[in-house]
Structure formats: C-alpha cells, structure tokens
mmCIF file of C-alpha atoms in Angstrom:
data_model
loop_
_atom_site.group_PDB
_atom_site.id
_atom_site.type_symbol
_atom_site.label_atom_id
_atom_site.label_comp_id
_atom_site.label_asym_id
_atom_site.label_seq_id
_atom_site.Cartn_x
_atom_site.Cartn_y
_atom_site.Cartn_z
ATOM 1 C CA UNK A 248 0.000 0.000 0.000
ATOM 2 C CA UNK A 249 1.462 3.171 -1.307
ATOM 3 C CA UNK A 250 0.576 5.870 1.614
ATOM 4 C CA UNK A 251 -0.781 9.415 -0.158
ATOM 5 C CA UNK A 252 -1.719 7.876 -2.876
ATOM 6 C CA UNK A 253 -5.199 10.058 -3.186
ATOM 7 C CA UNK A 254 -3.874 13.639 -4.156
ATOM 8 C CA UNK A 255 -6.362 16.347 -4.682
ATOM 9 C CA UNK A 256 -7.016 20.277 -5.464
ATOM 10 C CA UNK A 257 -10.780 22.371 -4.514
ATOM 11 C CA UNK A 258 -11.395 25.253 -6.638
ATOM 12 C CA UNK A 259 -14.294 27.817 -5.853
ATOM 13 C CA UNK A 260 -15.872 29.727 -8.488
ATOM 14 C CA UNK A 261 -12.152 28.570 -10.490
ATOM 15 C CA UNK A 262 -9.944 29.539 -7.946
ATOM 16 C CA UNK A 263 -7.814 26.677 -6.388
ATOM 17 C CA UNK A 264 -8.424 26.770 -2.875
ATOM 18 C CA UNK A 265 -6.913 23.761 -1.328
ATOM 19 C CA UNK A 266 -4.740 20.569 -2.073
ATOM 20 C CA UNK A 267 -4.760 17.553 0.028
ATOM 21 C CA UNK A 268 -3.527 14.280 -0.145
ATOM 22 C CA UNK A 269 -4.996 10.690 1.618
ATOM 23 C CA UNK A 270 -4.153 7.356 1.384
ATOM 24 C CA UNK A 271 -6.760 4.496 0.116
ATOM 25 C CA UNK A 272 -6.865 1.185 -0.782
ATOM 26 C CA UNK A 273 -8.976 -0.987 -3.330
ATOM 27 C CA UNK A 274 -11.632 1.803 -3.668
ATOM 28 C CA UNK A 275 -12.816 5.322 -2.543
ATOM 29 C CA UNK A 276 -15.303 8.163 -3.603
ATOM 30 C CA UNK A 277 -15.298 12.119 -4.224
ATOM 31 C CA UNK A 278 -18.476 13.548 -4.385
ATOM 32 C CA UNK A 279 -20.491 17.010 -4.057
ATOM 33 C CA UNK A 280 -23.681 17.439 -2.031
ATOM 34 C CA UNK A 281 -25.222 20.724 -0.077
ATOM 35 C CA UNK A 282 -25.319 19.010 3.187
ATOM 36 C CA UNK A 283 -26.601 22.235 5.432
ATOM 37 C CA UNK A 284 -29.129 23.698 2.492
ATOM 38 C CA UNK A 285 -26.733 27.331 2.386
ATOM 39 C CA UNK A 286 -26.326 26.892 -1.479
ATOM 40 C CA UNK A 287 -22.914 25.838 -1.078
ATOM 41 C CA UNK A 288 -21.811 22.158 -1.718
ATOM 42 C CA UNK A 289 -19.477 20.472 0.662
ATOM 43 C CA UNK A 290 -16.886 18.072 -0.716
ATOM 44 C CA UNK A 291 -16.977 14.623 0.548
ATOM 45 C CA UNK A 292 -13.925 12.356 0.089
ATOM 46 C CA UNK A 293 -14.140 9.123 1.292
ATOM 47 C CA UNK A 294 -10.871 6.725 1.889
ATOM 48 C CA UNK A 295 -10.881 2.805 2.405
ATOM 49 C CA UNK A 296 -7.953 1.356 4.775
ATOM 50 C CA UNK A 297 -8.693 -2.200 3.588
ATOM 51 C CA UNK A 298 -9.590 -5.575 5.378
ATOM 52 C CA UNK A 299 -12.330 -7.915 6.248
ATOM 53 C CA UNK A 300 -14.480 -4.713 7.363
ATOM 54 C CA UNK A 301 -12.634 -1.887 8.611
ATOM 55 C CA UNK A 302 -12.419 0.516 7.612
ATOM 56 C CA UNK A 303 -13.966 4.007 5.519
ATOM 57 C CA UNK A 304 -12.985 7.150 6.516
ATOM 58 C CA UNK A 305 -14.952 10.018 5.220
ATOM 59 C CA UNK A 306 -13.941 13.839 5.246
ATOM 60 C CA UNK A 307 -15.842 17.219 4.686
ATOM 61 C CA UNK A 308 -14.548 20.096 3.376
ATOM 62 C CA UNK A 309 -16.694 23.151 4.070
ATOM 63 C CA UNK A 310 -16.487 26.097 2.433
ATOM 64 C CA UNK A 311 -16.356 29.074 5.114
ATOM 65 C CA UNK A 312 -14.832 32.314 5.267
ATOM 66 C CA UNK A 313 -13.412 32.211 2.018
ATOM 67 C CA UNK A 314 -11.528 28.772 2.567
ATOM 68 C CA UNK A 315 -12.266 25.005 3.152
ATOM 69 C CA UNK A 316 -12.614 23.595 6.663
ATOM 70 C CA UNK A 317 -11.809 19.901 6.707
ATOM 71 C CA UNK A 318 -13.744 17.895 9.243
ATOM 72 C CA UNK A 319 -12.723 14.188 9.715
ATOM 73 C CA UNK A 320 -15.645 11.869 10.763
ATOM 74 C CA UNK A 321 -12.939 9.168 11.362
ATOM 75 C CA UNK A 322 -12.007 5.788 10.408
ATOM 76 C CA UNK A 323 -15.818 3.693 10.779
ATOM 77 C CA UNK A 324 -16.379 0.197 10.035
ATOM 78 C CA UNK A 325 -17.678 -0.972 6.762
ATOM 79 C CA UNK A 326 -18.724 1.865 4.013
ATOM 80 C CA UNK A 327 -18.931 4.035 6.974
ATOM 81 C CA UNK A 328 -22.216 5.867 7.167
ATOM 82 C CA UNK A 329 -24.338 7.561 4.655
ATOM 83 C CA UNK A 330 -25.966 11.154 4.364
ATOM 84 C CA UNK A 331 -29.714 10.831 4.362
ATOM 85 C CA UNK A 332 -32.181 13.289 5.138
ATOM 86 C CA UNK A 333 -33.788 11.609 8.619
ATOM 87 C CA UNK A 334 -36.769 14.540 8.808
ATOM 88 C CA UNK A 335 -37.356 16.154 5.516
ATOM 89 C CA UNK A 336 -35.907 19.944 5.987
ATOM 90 C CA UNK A 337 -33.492 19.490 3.174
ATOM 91 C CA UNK A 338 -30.168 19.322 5.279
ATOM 92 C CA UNK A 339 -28.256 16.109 5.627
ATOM 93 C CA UNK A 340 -27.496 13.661 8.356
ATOM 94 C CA UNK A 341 -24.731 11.416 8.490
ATOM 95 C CA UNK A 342 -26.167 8.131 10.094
ATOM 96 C CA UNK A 343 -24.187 5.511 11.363
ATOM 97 C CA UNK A 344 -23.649 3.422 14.240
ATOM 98 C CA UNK A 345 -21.688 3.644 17.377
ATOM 99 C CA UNK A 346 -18.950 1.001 16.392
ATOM 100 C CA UNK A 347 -18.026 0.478 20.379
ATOM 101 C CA UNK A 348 -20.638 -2.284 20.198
ATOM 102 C CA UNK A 349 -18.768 -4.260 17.410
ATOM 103 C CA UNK A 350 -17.629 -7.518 18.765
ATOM 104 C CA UNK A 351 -17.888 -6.470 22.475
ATOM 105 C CA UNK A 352 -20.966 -8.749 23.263
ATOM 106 C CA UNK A 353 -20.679 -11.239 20.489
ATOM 107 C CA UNK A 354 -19.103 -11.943 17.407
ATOM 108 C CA UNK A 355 -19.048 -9.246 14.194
ATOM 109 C CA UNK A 356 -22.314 -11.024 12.560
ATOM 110 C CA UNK A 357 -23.693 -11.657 16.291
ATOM 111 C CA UNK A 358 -23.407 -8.149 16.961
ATOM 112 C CA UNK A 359 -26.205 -5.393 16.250
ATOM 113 C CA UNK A 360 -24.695 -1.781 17.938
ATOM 114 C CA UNK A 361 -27.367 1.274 17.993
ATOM 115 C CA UNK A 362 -27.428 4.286 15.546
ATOM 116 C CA UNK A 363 -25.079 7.307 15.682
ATOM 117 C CA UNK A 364 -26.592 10.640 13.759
ATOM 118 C CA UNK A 365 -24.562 13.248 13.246
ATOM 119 C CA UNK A 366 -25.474 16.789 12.198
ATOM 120 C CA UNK A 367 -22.972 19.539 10.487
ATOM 121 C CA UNK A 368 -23.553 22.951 12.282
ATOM 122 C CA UNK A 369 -21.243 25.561 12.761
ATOM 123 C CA UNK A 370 -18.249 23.616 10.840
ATOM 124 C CA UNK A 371 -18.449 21.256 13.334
ATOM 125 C CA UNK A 372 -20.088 17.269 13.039
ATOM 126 C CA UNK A 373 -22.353 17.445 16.209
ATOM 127 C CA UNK A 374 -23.934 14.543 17.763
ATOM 128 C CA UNK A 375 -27.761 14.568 17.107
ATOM 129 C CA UNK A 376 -29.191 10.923 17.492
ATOM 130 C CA UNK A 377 -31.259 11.236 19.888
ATOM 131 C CA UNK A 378 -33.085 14.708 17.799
ATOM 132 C CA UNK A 379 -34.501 11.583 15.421
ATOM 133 C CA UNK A 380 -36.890 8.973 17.127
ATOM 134 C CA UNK A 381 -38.684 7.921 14.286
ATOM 135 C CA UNK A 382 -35.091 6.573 12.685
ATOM 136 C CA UNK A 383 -34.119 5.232 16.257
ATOM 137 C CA UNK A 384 -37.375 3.716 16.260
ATOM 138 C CA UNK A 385 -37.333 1.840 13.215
ATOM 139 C CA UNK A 386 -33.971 0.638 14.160
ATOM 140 C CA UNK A 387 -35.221 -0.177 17.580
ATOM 141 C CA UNK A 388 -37.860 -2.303 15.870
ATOM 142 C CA UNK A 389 -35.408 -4.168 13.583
ATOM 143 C CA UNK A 390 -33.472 -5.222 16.519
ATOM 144 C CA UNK A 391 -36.463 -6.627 17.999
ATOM 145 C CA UNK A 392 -37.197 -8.447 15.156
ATOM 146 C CA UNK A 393 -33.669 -10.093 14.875
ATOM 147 C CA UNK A 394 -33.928 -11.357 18.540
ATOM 148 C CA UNK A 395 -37.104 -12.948 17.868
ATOM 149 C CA UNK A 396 -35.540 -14.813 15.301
ATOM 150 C CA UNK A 397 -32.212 -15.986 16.642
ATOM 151 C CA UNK A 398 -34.029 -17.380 19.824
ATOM 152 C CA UNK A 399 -35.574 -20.140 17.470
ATOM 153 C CA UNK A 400 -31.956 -21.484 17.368
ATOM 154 C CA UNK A 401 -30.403 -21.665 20.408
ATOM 155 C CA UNK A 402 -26.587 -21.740 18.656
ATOM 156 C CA UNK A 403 -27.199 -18.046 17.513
ATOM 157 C CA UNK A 404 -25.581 -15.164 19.453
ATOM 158 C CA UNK A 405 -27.362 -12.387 20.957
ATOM 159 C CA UNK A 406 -26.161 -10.610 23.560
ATOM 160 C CA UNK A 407 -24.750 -8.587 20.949
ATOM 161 C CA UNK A 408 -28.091 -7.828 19.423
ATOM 162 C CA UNK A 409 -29.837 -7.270 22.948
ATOM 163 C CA UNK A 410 -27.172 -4.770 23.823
ATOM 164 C CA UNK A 411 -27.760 -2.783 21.084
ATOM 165 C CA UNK A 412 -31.220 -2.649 21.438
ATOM 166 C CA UNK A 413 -31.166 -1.687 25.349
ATOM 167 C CA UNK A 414 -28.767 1.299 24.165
ATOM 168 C CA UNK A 415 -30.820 2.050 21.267
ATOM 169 C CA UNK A 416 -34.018 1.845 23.630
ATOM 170 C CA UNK A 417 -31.945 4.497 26.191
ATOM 171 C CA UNK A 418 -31.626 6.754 23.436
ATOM 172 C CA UNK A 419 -35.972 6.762 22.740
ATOM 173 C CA UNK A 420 -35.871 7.365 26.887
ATOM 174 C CA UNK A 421 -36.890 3.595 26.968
ATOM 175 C CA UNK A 422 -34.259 2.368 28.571
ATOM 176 C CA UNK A 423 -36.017 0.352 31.914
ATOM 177 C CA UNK A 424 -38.553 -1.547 28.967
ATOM 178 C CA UNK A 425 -35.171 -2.132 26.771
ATOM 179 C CA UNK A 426 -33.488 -4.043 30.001
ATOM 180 C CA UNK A 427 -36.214 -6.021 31.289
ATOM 181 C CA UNK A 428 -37.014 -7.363 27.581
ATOM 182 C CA UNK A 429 -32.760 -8.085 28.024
ATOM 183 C CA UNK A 430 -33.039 -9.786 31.170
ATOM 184 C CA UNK A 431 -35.839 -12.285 30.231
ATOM 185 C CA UNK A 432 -33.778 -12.872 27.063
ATOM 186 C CA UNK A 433 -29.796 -12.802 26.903
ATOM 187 C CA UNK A 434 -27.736 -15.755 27.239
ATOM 188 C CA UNK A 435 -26.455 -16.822 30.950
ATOM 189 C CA UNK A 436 -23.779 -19.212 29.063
ATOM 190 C CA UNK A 437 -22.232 -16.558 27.339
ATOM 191 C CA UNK A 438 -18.889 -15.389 28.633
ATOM 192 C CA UNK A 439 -18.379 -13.039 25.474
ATOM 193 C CA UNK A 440 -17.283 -9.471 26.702
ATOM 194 C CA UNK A 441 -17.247 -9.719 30.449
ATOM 195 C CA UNK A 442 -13.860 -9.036 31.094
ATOM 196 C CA UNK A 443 -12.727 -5.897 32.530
ATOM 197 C CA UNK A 444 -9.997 -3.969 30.241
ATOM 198 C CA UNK A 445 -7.814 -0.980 31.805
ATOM 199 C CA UNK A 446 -6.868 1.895 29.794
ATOM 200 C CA UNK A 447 -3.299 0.250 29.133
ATOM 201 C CA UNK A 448 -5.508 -2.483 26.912
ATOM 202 C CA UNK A 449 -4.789 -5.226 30.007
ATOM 203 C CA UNK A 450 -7.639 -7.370 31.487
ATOM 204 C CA UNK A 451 -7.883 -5.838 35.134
ATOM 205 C CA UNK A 452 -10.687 -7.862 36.544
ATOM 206 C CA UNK A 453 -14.012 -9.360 35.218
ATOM 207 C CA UNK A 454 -18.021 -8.595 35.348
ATOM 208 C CA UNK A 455 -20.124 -11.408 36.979
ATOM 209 C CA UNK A 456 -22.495 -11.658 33.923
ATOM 210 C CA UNK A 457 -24.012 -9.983 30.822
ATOM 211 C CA UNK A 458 -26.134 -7.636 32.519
ATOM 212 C CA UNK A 459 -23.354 -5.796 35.013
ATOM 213 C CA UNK A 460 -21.045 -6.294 31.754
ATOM 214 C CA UNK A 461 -23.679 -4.464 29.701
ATOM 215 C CA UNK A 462 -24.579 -1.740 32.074
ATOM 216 C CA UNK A 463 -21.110 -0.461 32.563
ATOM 217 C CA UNK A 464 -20.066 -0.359 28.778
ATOM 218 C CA UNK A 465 -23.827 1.367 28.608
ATOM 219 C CA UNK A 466 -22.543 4.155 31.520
ATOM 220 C CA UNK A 467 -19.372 4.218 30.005
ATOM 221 C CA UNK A 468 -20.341 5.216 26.620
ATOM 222 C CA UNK A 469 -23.134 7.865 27.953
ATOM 223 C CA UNK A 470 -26.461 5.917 27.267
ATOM 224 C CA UNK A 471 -27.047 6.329 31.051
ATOM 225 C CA UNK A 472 -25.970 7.859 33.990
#
C-alpha cells in the first residue's frame, strides 16, 4: 500500500483553494452534495484502509470564510455511514452506528450496535441521534425483530443484538422496557465481553455476567448515567 496515494485540489468559483492528499486502498469516492441547504456544496472524500471490514474514513470540506474547513468523521467500520435526510428539511445527516458495540458482546455477525446521527452545524459534526426517534425507532424495531428470530436457534448469538437494542431503547428514553425485555432474554452461558480492560488495553478484573457487563459499557459510553 502506497501511503498518499489520493492527491487532490478544490477550486471555488475557479480559484484553487486547497490541495490535500490521503491514502486508500482498493476503492474510494469524491463527491459534491449541499449538506446544510446554504447553497454551497461540501466536498466529501471518502478513503478505504482495507480488510475484512474496517475501515472508511470520510472527510468534509466546508467552504467558510473564504476557505475550506476539513472535518474528519474518522475511520468507521464498513462503508462508513451515509448522508440521508432523517426529517425532511433538506439538510443532511450522516447516520451511522456507534462502532463500540462491534464484537464487544458477540461476534461481528452476532453483533447489532445502535445508531449514531450526526449533524454539520457551525463547521463542526455534532452529535444529534437522539433529535430523530422515528429513525431510532425503526432501528429499535429491527433489533427486535432479529432477537425474535435468533431465539428459534439456540446456537445463535445475541447478547450482541440485545445490547444494542437496550442502548438504542436508552436513546428513545426507553431504557427500563429495553433491560427487562434483556433480562428475560440474553444468554447466561455466554462469557463473550465480560472481562474488565484498563486503559493500558490489560484485562484488570471481570463482570459477573451480561447484565453488570452491559450496564457499565452502557454508563461508560453515555447511554445512562
């Protein structure tokens, strides 16, 4: 992999305004869309890192002040996140998911983590899930659905779908209906995710079950207090 090997110039109204340079691998995208409806299209480069799923990394460059801000959304699993209109007022949301969920409670495919929205304002990517309950509803719903089918086998995961859902039913303000529906479901065999990892990336002790395991990755990320 040859690093830098994306180079690139912006030009506004003609006038060269910025080059940049990015490394990618197998594949990658440039594209123009008015994501905060002022007339003015951002420029959205995405980069791919390569590997089984990680990872996309997608940039903004906003025009403000007569020059281009860049604003990194970071290095996300998969093709990243997309930018959808969630309610209809013309501006665009990036939608994602919050990737600390990934194989904490189960395997990659066992795993199911709860939406991440992000809204541009100011130059800034702000977080603004929790501004779009229909979206986090229909996810919410989804995740349901995917329980009810992997208890008709009892060799599918899901904890990692159930701890999604709890998080994604804390971010409706459901949170106390999302755990009980956990607690009459999740998997007592499972030992996937209940050890205890310091900040030095060393296993430091280790949760009882899924449920203690759950609600302290659930405090830790801010889905509760």
């Amino acid at each position: 992999l040859q690093e830098n090997n994306l180079t690139y110039q912006i030009f506004y109204n003609g006038i060269p305004k910025l080059a940049d340079k990015e490394t990618t691998y197998y594949t990658g995208s440039v594209e123009l869309k008015d994501i905060d409806k002022n007339g003015i299209s951002e420029v959205i480069v995405q980069t791919f890192s390569g590997g089984a799923h990680c990872c996309t990394n997608t940039f903004i460059y906003q025009f403000r002040n007569d020059k281009f801000n860049k604003i990194s959304i970071g290095f996300l699993d998969g093709n990243g996140g997309s930018f959808t209109d969630l309610n209809g007022d013309g501006k665009l949301e990036f939608a994602t998911y919050d990737q600390s969920f990934l194989y904490r409670f189960s395997s990659y495919a066992g795993s199911f983590p709860p939406s991440k929205i992000y809204s541009l304002q100011n130059g800034k990517l702000m977080d603004t899930t929790r501004r779009y309950p229909k979206t986090l509803r229909s996810v919410a719903w989804k995740m349901y659905q995917s329980v009810v089918e992997r208890k008709r086998d009892p060799d599918n995961e899901i904890n990692g779908v159930l701890a999604g859902y709890v998080a994604q039913k804390a971010l409706l303000g459901e949170f106390e209906q999302g755990w009980e529906f956990m607690l009459a479901n999740y998997n007592r065999n499972s030992d996937w995710g209940l050890e205890m990892i310091g900040k030095d990336g060393k296993t430091i002790g280790r949760h009882p079950d899924f449920p203690a395991a759950l609600r302290a990755h659930l405090k830790q990320m801010g889905y509760i207090k």
